[in-house]
Coordinates of N, CA and C in Angstrom, one line a residue:
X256 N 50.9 81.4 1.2 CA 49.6 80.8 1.3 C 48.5 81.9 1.3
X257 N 47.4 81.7 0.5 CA 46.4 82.9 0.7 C 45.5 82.2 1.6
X258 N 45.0 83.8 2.2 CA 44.0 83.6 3.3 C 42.8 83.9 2.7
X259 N 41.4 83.0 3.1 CA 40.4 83.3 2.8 C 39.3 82.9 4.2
X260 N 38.4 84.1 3.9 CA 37.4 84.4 5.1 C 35.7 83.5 4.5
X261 N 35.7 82.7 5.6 CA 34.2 82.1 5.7 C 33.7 82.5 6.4
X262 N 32.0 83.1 5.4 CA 31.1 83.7 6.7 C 30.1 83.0 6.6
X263 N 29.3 82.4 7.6 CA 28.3 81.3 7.3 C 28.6 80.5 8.7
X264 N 27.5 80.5 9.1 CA 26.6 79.9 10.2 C 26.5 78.5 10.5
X265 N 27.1 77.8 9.1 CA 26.5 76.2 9.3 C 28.2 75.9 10.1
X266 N 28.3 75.2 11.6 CA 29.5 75.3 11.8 C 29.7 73.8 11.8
X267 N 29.3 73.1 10.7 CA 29.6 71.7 10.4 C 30.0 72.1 9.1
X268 N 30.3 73.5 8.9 CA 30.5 73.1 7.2 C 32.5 74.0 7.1
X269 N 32.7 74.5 8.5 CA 34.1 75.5 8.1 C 35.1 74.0 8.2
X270 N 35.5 73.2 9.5 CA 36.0 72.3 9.9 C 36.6 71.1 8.4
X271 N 35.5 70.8 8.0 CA 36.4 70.0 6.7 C 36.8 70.6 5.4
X272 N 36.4 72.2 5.3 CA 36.7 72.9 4.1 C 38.1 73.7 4.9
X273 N 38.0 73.6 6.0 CA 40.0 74.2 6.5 C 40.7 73.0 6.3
X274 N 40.6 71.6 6.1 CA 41.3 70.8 5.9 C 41.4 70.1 4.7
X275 N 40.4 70.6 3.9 CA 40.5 70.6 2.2 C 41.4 71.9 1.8
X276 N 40.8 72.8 2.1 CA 41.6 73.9 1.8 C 43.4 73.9 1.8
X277 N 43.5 73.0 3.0 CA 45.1 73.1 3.2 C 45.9 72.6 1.8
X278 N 45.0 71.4 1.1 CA 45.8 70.5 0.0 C 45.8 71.5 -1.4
X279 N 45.2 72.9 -0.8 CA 45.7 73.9 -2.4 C 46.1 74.9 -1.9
X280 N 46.7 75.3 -0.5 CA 48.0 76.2 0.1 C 46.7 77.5 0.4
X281 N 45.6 77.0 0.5 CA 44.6 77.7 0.9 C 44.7 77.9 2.7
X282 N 44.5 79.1 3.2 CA 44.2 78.8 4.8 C 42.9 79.6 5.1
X283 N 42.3 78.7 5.3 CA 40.5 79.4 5.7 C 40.7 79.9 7.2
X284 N 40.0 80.6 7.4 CA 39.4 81.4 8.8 C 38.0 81.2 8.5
X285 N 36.9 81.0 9.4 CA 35.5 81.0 9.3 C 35.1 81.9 10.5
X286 N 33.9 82.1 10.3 CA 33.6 83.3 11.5 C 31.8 82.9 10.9
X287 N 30.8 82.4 12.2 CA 29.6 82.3 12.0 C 28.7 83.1 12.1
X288 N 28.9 84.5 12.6 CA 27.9 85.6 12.1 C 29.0 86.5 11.6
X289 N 27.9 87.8 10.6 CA 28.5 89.1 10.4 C 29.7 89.8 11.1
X290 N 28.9 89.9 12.3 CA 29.9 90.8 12.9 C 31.1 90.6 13.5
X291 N 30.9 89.1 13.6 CA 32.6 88.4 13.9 C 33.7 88.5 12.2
X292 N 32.9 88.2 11.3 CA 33.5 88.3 9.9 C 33.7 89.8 9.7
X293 N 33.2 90.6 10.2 CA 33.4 91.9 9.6 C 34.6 92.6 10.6
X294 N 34.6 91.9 11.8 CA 36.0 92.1 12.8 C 36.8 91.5 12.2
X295 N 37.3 90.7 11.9 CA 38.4 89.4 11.3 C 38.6 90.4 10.1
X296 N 38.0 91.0 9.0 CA 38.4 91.8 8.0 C 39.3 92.6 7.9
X297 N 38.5 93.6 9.1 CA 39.1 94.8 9.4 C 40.2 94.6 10.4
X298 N 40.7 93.5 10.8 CA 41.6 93.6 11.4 C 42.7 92.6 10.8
X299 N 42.6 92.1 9.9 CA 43.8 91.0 9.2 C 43.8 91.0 7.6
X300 N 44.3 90.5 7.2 CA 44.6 90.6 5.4 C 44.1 89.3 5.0
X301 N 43.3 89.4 4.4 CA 42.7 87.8 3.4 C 42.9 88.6 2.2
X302 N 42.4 87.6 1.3 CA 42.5 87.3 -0.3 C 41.5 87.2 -0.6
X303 N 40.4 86.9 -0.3 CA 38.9 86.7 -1.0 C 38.3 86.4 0.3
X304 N 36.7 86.5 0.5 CA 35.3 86.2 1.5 C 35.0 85.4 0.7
X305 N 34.1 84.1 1.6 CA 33.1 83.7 0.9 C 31.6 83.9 1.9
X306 N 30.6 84.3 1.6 CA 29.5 84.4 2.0 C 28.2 83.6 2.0
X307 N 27.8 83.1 3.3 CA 26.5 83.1 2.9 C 25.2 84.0 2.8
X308 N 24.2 83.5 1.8 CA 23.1 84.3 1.6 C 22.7 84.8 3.3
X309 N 22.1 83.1 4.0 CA 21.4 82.9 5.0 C 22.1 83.0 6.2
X310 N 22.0 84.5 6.7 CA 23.0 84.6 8.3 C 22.1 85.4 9.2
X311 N 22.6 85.4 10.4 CA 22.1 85.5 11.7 C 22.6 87.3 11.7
X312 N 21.6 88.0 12.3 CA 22.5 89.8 12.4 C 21.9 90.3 10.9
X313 N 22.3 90.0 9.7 CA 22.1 90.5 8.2 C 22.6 89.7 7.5
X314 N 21.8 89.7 6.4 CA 21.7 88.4 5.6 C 23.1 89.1 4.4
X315 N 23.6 87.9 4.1 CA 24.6 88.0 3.1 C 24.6 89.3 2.0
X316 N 23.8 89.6 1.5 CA 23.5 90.6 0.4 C 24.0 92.0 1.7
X317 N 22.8 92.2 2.9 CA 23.8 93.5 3.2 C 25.3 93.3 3.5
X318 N 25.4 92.2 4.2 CA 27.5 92.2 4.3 C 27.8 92.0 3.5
X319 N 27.3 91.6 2.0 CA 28.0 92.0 0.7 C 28.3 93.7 0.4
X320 N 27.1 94.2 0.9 CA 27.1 96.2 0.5 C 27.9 96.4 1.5
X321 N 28.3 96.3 2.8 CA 28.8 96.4 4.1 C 30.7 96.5 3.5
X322 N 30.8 94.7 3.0 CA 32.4 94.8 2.9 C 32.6 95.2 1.4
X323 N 31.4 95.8 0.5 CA 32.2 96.9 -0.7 C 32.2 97.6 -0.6
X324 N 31.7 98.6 0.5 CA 31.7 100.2 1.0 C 33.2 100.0 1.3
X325 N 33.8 99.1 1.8 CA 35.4 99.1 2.8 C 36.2 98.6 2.0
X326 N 35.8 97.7 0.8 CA 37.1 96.8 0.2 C 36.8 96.3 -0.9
X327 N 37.9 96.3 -1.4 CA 37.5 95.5 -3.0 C 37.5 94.1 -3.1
X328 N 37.8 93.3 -1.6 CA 38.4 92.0 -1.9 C 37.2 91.6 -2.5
X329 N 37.5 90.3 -3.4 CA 36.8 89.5 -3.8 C 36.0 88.7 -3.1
X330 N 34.8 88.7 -3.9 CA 33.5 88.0 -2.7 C 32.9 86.6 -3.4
X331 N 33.1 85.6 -3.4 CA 31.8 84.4 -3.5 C 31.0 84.4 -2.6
X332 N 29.7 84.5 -3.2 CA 28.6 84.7 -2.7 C 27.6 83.0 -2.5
X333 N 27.2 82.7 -1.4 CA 26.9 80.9 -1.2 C 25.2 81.0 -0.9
X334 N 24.7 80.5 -1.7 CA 23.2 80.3 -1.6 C 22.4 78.8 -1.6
X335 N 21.7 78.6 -0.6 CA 20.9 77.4 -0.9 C 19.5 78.0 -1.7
X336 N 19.3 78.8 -1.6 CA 17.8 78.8 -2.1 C 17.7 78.6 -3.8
X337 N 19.0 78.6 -4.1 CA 19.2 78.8 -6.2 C 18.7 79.8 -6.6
X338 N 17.8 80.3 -6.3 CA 17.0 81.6 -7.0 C 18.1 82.7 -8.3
X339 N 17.4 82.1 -9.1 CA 17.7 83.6 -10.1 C 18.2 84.8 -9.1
X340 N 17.1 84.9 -8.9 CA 17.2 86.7 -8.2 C 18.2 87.2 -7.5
X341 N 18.3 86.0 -6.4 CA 19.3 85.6 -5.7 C 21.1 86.4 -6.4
X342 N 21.3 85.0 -7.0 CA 22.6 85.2 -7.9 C 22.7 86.7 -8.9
X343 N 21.4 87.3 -9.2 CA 21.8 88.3 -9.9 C 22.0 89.8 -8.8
X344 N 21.3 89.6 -7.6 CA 21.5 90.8 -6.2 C 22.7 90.4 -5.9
X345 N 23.2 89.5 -5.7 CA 25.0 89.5 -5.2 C 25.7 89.9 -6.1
X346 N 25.4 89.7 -7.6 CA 26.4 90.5 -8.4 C 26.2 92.0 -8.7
X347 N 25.0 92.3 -8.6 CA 24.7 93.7 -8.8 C 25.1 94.6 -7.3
X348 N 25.5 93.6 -6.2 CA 26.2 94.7 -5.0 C 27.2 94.4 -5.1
X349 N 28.2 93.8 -6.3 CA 29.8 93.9 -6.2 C 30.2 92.6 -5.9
X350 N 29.3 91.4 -6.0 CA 30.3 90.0 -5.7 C 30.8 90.0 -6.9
X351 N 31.4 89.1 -6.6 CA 32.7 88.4 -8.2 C 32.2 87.1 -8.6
X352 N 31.3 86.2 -7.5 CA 30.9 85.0 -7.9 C 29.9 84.4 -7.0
X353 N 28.8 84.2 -7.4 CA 28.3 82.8 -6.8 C 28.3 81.3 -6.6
X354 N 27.5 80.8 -5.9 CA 27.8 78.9 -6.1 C 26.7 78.7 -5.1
X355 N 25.7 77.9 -5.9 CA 24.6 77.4 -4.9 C 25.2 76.0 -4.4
X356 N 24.2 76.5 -2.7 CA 24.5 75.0 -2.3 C 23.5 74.0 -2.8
X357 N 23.8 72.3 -2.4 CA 25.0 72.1 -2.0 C 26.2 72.0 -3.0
X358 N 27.2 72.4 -2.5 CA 28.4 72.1 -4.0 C 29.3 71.5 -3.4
X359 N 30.0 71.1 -4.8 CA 31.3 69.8 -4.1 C 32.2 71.3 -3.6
X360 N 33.4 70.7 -2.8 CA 34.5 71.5 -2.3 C 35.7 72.2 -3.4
X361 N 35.9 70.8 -4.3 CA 36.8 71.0 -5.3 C 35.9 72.3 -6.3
X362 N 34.7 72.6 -6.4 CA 34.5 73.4 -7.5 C 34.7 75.0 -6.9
X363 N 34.1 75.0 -5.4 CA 34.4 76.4 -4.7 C 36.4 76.4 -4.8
X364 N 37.1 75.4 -4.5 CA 38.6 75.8 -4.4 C 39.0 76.2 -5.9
X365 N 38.6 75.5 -7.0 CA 38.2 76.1 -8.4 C 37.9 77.3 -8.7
X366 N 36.7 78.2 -7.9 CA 36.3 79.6 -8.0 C 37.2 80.2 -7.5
X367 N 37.7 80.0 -6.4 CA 38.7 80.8 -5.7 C 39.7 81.0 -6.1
X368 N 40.8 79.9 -6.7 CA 41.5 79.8 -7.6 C 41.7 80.7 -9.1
X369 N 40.4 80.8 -9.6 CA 40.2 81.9 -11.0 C 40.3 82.6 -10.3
X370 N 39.7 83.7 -9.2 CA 39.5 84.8 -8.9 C 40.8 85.1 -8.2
X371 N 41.7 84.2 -7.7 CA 42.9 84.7 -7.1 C 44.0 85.2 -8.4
X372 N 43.8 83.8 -9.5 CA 44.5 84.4 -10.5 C 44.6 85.3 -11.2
X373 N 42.8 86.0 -10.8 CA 42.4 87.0 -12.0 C 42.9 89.0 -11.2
X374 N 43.2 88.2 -9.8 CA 43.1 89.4 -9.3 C 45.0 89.6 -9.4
X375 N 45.5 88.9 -9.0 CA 46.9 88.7 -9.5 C 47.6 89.1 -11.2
X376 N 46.5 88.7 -11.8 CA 46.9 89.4 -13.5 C 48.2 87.9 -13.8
X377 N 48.1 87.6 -15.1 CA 48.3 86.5 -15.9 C 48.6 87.3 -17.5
X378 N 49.4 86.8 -18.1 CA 50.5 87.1 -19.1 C 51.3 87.8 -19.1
X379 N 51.7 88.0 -20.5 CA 52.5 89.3 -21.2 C 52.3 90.3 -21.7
X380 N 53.0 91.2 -22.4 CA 52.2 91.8 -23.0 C 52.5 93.2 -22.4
X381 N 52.2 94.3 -23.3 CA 52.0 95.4 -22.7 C 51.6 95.8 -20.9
X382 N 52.3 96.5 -20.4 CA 51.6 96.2 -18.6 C 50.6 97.2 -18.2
X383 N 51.1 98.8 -18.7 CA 49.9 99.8 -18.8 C 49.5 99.9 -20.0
X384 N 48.4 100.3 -20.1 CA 47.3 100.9 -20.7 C 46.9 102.1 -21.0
X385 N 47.2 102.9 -21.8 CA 46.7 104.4 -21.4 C 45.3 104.6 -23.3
X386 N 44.8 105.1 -22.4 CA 44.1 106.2 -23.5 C 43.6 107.3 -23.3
X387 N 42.5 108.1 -23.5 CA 42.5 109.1 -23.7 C 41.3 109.3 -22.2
X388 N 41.7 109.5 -21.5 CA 40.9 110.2 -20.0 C 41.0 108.8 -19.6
X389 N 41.8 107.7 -19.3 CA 42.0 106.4 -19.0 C 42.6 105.8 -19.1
X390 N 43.4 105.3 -17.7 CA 44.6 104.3 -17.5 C 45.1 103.1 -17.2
X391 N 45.1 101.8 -17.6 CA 44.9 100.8 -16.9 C 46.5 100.3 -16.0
X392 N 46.9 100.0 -15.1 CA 48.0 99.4 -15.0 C 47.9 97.9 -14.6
X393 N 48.3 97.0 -15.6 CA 48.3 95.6 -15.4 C 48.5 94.6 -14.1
X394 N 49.9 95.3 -13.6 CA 50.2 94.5 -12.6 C 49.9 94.9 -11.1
X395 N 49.5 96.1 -11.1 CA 48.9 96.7 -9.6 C 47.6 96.6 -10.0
X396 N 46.7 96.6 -10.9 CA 45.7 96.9 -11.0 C 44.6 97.7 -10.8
X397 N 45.8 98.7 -10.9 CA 45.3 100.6 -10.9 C 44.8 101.1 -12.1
X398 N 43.5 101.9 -12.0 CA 42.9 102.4 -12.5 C 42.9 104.1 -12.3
X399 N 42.5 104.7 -13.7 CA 42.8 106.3 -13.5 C 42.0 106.6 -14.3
X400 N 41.1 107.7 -13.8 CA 39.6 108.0 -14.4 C 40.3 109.5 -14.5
X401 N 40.3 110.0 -15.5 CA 40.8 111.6 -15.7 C 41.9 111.7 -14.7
X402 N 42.6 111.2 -14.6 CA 44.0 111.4 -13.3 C 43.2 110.6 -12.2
X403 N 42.2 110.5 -11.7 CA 41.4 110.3 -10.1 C 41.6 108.5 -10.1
X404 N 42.5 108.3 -8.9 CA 42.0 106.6 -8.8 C 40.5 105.9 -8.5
X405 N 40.1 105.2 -9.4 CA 39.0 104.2 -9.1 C 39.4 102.9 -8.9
X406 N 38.3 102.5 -7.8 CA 38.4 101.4 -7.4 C 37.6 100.1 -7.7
X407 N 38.1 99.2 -8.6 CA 37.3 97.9 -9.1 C 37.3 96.8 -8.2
X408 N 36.8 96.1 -8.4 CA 36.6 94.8 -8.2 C 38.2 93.9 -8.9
X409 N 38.2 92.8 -8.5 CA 39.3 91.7 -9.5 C 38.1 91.6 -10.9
X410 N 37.2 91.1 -10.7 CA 36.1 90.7 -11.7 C 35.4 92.2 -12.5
X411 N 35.6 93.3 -12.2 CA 35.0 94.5 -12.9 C 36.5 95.0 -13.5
X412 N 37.8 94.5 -12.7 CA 39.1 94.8 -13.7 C 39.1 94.1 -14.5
X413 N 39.3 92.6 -14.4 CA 39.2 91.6 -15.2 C 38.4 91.9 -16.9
X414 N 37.1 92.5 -16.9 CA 36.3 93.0 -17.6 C 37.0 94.3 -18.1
X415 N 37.5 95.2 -18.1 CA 37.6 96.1 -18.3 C 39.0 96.0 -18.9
X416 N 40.3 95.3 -18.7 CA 41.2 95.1 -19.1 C 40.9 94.0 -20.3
X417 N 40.3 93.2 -20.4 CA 39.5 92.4 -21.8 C 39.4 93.8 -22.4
X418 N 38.4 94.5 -22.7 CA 37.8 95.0 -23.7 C 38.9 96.4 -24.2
X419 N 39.8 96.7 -22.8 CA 41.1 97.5 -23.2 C 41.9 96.9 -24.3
X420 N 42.6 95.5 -24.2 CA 43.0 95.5 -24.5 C 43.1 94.9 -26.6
X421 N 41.7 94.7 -26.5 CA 41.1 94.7 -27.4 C 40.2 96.1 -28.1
X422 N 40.8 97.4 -27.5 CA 40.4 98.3 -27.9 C 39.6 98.6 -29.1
X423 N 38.5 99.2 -29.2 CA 37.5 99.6 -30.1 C 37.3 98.5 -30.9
X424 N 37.7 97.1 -30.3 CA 36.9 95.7 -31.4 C 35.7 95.4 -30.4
X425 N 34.7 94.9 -30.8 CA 34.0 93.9 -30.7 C 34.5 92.5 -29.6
X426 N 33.4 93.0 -28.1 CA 33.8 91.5 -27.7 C 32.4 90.7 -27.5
X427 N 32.7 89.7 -27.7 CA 30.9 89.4 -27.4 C 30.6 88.9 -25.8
X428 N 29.3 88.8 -25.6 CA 29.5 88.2 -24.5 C 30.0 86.9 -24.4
X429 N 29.4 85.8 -24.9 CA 30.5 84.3 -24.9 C 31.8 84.9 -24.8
X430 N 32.4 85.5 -25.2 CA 33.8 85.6 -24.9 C 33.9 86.2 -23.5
X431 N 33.3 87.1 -23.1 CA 33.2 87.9 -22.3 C 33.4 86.8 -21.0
X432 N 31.9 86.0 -21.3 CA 31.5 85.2 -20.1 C 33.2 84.3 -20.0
X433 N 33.7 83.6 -21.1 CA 34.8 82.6 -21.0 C 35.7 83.0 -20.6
X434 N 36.1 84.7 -20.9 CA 36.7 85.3 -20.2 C 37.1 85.1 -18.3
X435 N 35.4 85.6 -17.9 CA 35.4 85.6 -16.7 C 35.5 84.4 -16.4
X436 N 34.9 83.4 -16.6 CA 34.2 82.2 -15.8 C 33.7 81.8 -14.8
X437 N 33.2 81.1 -14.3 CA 32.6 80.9 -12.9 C 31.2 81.1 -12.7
X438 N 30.8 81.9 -14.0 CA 29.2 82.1 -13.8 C 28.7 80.9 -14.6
X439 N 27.0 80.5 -14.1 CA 26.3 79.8 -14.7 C 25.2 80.2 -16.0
X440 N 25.2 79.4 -17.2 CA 24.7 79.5 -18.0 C 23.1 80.4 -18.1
X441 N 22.4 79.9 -16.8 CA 21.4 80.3 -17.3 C 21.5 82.2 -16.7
X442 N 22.3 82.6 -16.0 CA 22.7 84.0 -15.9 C 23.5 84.8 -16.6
X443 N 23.9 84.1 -17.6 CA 25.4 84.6 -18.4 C 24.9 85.6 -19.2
X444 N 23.8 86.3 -19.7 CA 23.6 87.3 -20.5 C 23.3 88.8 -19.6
X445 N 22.4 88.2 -18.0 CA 22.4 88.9 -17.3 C 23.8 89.8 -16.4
X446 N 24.6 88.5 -16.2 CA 25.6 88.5 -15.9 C 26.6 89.5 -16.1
X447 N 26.7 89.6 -17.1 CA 27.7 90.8 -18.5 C 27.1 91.7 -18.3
X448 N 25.9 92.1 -18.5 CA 25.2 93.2 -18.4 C 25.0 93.7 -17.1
X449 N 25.2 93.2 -15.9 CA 25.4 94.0 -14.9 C 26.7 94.2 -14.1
X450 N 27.8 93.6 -14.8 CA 29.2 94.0 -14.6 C 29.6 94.8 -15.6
X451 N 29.4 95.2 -16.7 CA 29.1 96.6 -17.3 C 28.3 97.2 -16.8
X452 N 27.2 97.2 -16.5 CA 26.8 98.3 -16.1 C 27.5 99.1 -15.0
X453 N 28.0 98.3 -13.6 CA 28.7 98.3 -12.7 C 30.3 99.2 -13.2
X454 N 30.5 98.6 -14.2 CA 31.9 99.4 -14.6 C 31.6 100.5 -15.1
X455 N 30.2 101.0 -15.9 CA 30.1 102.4 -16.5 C 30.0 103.3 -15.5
X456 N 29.3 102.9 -13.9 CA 29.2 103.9 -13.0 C 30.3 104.3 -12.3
X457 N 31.5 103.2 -12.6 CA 32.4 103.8 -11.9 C 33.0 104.8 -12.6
X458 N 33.4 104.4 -14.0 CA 34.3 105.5 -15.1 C 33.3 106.6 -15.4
X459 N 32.3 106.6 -14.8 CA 31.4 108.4 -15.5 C 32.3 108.9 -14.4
X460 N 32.0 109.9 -15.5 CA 31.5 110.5 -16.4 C 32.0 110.2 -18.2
X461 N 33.0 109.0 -18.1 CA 33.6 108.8 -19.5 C 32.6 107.7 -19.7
X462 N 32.1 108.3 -20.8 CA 31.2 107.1 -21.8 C 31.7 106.3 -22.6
X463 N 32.7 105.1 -22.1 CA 33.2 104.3 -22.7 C 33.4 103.4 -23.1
X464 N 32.0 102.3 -22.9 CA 32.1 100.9 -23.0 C 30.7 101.4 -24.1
X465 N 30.6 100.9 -25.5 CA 29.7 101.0 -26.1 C 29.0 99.6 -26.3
X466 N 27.7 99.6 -26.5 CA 27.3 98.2 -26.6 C 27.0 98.2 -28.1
X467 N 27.0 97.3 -28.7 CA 27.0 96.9 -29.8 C 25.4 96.1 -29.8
X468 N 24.5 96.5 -30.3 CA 23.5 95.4 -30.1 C 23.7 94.2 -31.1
X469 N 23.1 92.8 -30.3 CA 23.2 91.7 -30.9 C 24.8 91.3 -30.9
X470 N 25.9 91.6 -30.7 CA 27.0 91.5 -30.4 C 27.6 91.6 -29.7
X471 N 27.4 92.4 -28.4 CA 28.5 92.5 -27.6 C 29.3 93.8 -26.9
X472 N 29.9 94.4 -26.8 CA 30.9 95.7 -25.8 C 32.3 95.9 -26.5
X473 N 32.4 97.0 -27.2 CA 33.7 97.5 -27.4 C 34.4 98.6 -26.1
X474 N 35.0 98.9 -26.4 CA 35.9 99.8 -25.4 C 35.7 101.7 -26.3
X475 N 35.1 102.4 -26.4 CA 35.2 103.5 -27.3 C 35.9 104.5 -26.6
X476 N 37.1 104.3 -26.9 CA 38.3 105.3 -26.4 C 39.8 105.5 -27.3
X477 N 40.0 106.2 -27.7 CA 41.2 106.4 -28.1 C 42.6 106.1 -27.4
X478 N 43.6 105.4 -28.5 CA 45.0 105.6 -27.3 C 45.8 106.9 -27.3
X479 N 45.9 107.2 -25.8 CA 47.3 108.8 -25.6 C 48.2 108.5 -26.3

């Protein structure tokens, strides 16, 4: 069963999402400020956070920078306010997903669901990856920057393992976005472009991800 951490303040909202949760082998923990969630982290193993924007102590965006300084777990990020700006500062500090409130239950066990699968890895197929100053390994989901491990996201591997494995082709973003999923339409151009960007900072000094204007992100690397 995977464990996932709720952080959010509304305590009318953990009690029937631990009992929805149960009917997809989900086991929620909730914790109503920061600093109880960021104890429960550092002391137990989950699968994914979900956050809210609006908390008591620091607002969601820093315990977003807080738990990527320490971890790669995957983050959905929970907002009432809808704001553009909003959804694009949680992705640009490392979340994997947003979901404004209010939302049904079934669509967050849905997000959680892709992102468990995506961080787990899904097919066949060749398992590592090598090319030239870069390594992917499929099933651990290790990364090697000139020999040196880097650390992704599920959602910045996810992206980066697409465009590997379609080496030096053309991916567009529509594909990109279908790829990922879980993001909404009206951010999906923004979306791409700041989880590339996100992935170029980790692999520099290798200039690898070329953009194609009007089309889309190849991979510009050769294979070892």
């Amino acid at each position: 069963m995977s464990r996932i951490l709720l952080i959010d303040d509304d305590a009318g909202l953990g009690p029937p999402l631990t009992q929805y949760f149960r009917r997809f082998e989900l086991d929620l923990a909730t914790a109503g400020r920061p600093s109880e969630g960021l104890a429960l982290l550092r002391s137990g193993r989950f699968d994914a956070a979900i956050l809210d924007v609006m908390l008591p102590e620091m607002d969601g965006f820093a315990l977003c920078r807080t738990i990527r300084a320490e971890s790669d777990i995957p983050i959905i990020m929970l907002t009432a306010r809808g704001e553009l700006t909003d959804r694009v500062v949680g992705l640009e500090l490392g979340a994997d997903d947003y979901l404004p409130k209010p939302f049904e239950p079934r669509e967050l066990v849905a997000r959680i669901q892709t992102i468990l699968r995506r961080q787990r890895g899904t097919g066949g197929g060749a398992r590592r990856l090598q090319f030239d100053g870069l390594e992917l390994d499929l099933d651990t989901h290790g990364v090697l920057r000139q020999g040196e491990p880097v650390v992704l996201t599920s959602t910045e591997f996810a992206l980066l393992a697409l465009l590997a494995r379609d080496s030096g082709k053309v991916v567009s973003r529509d594909d990109i976005l279908n790829h990922l999923r879980g993001h909404d339409a009206d951010i999906y151009t923004r979306a791409v472009d700041i989880l590339v960007s996100r992935l170029r900072k980790k692999l520099d000094p290798l200039d690898c991800i070329r953009t194609v204007r009007n089309a889309g992100y190849a991979l510009a690397l050769g294979r070892a």
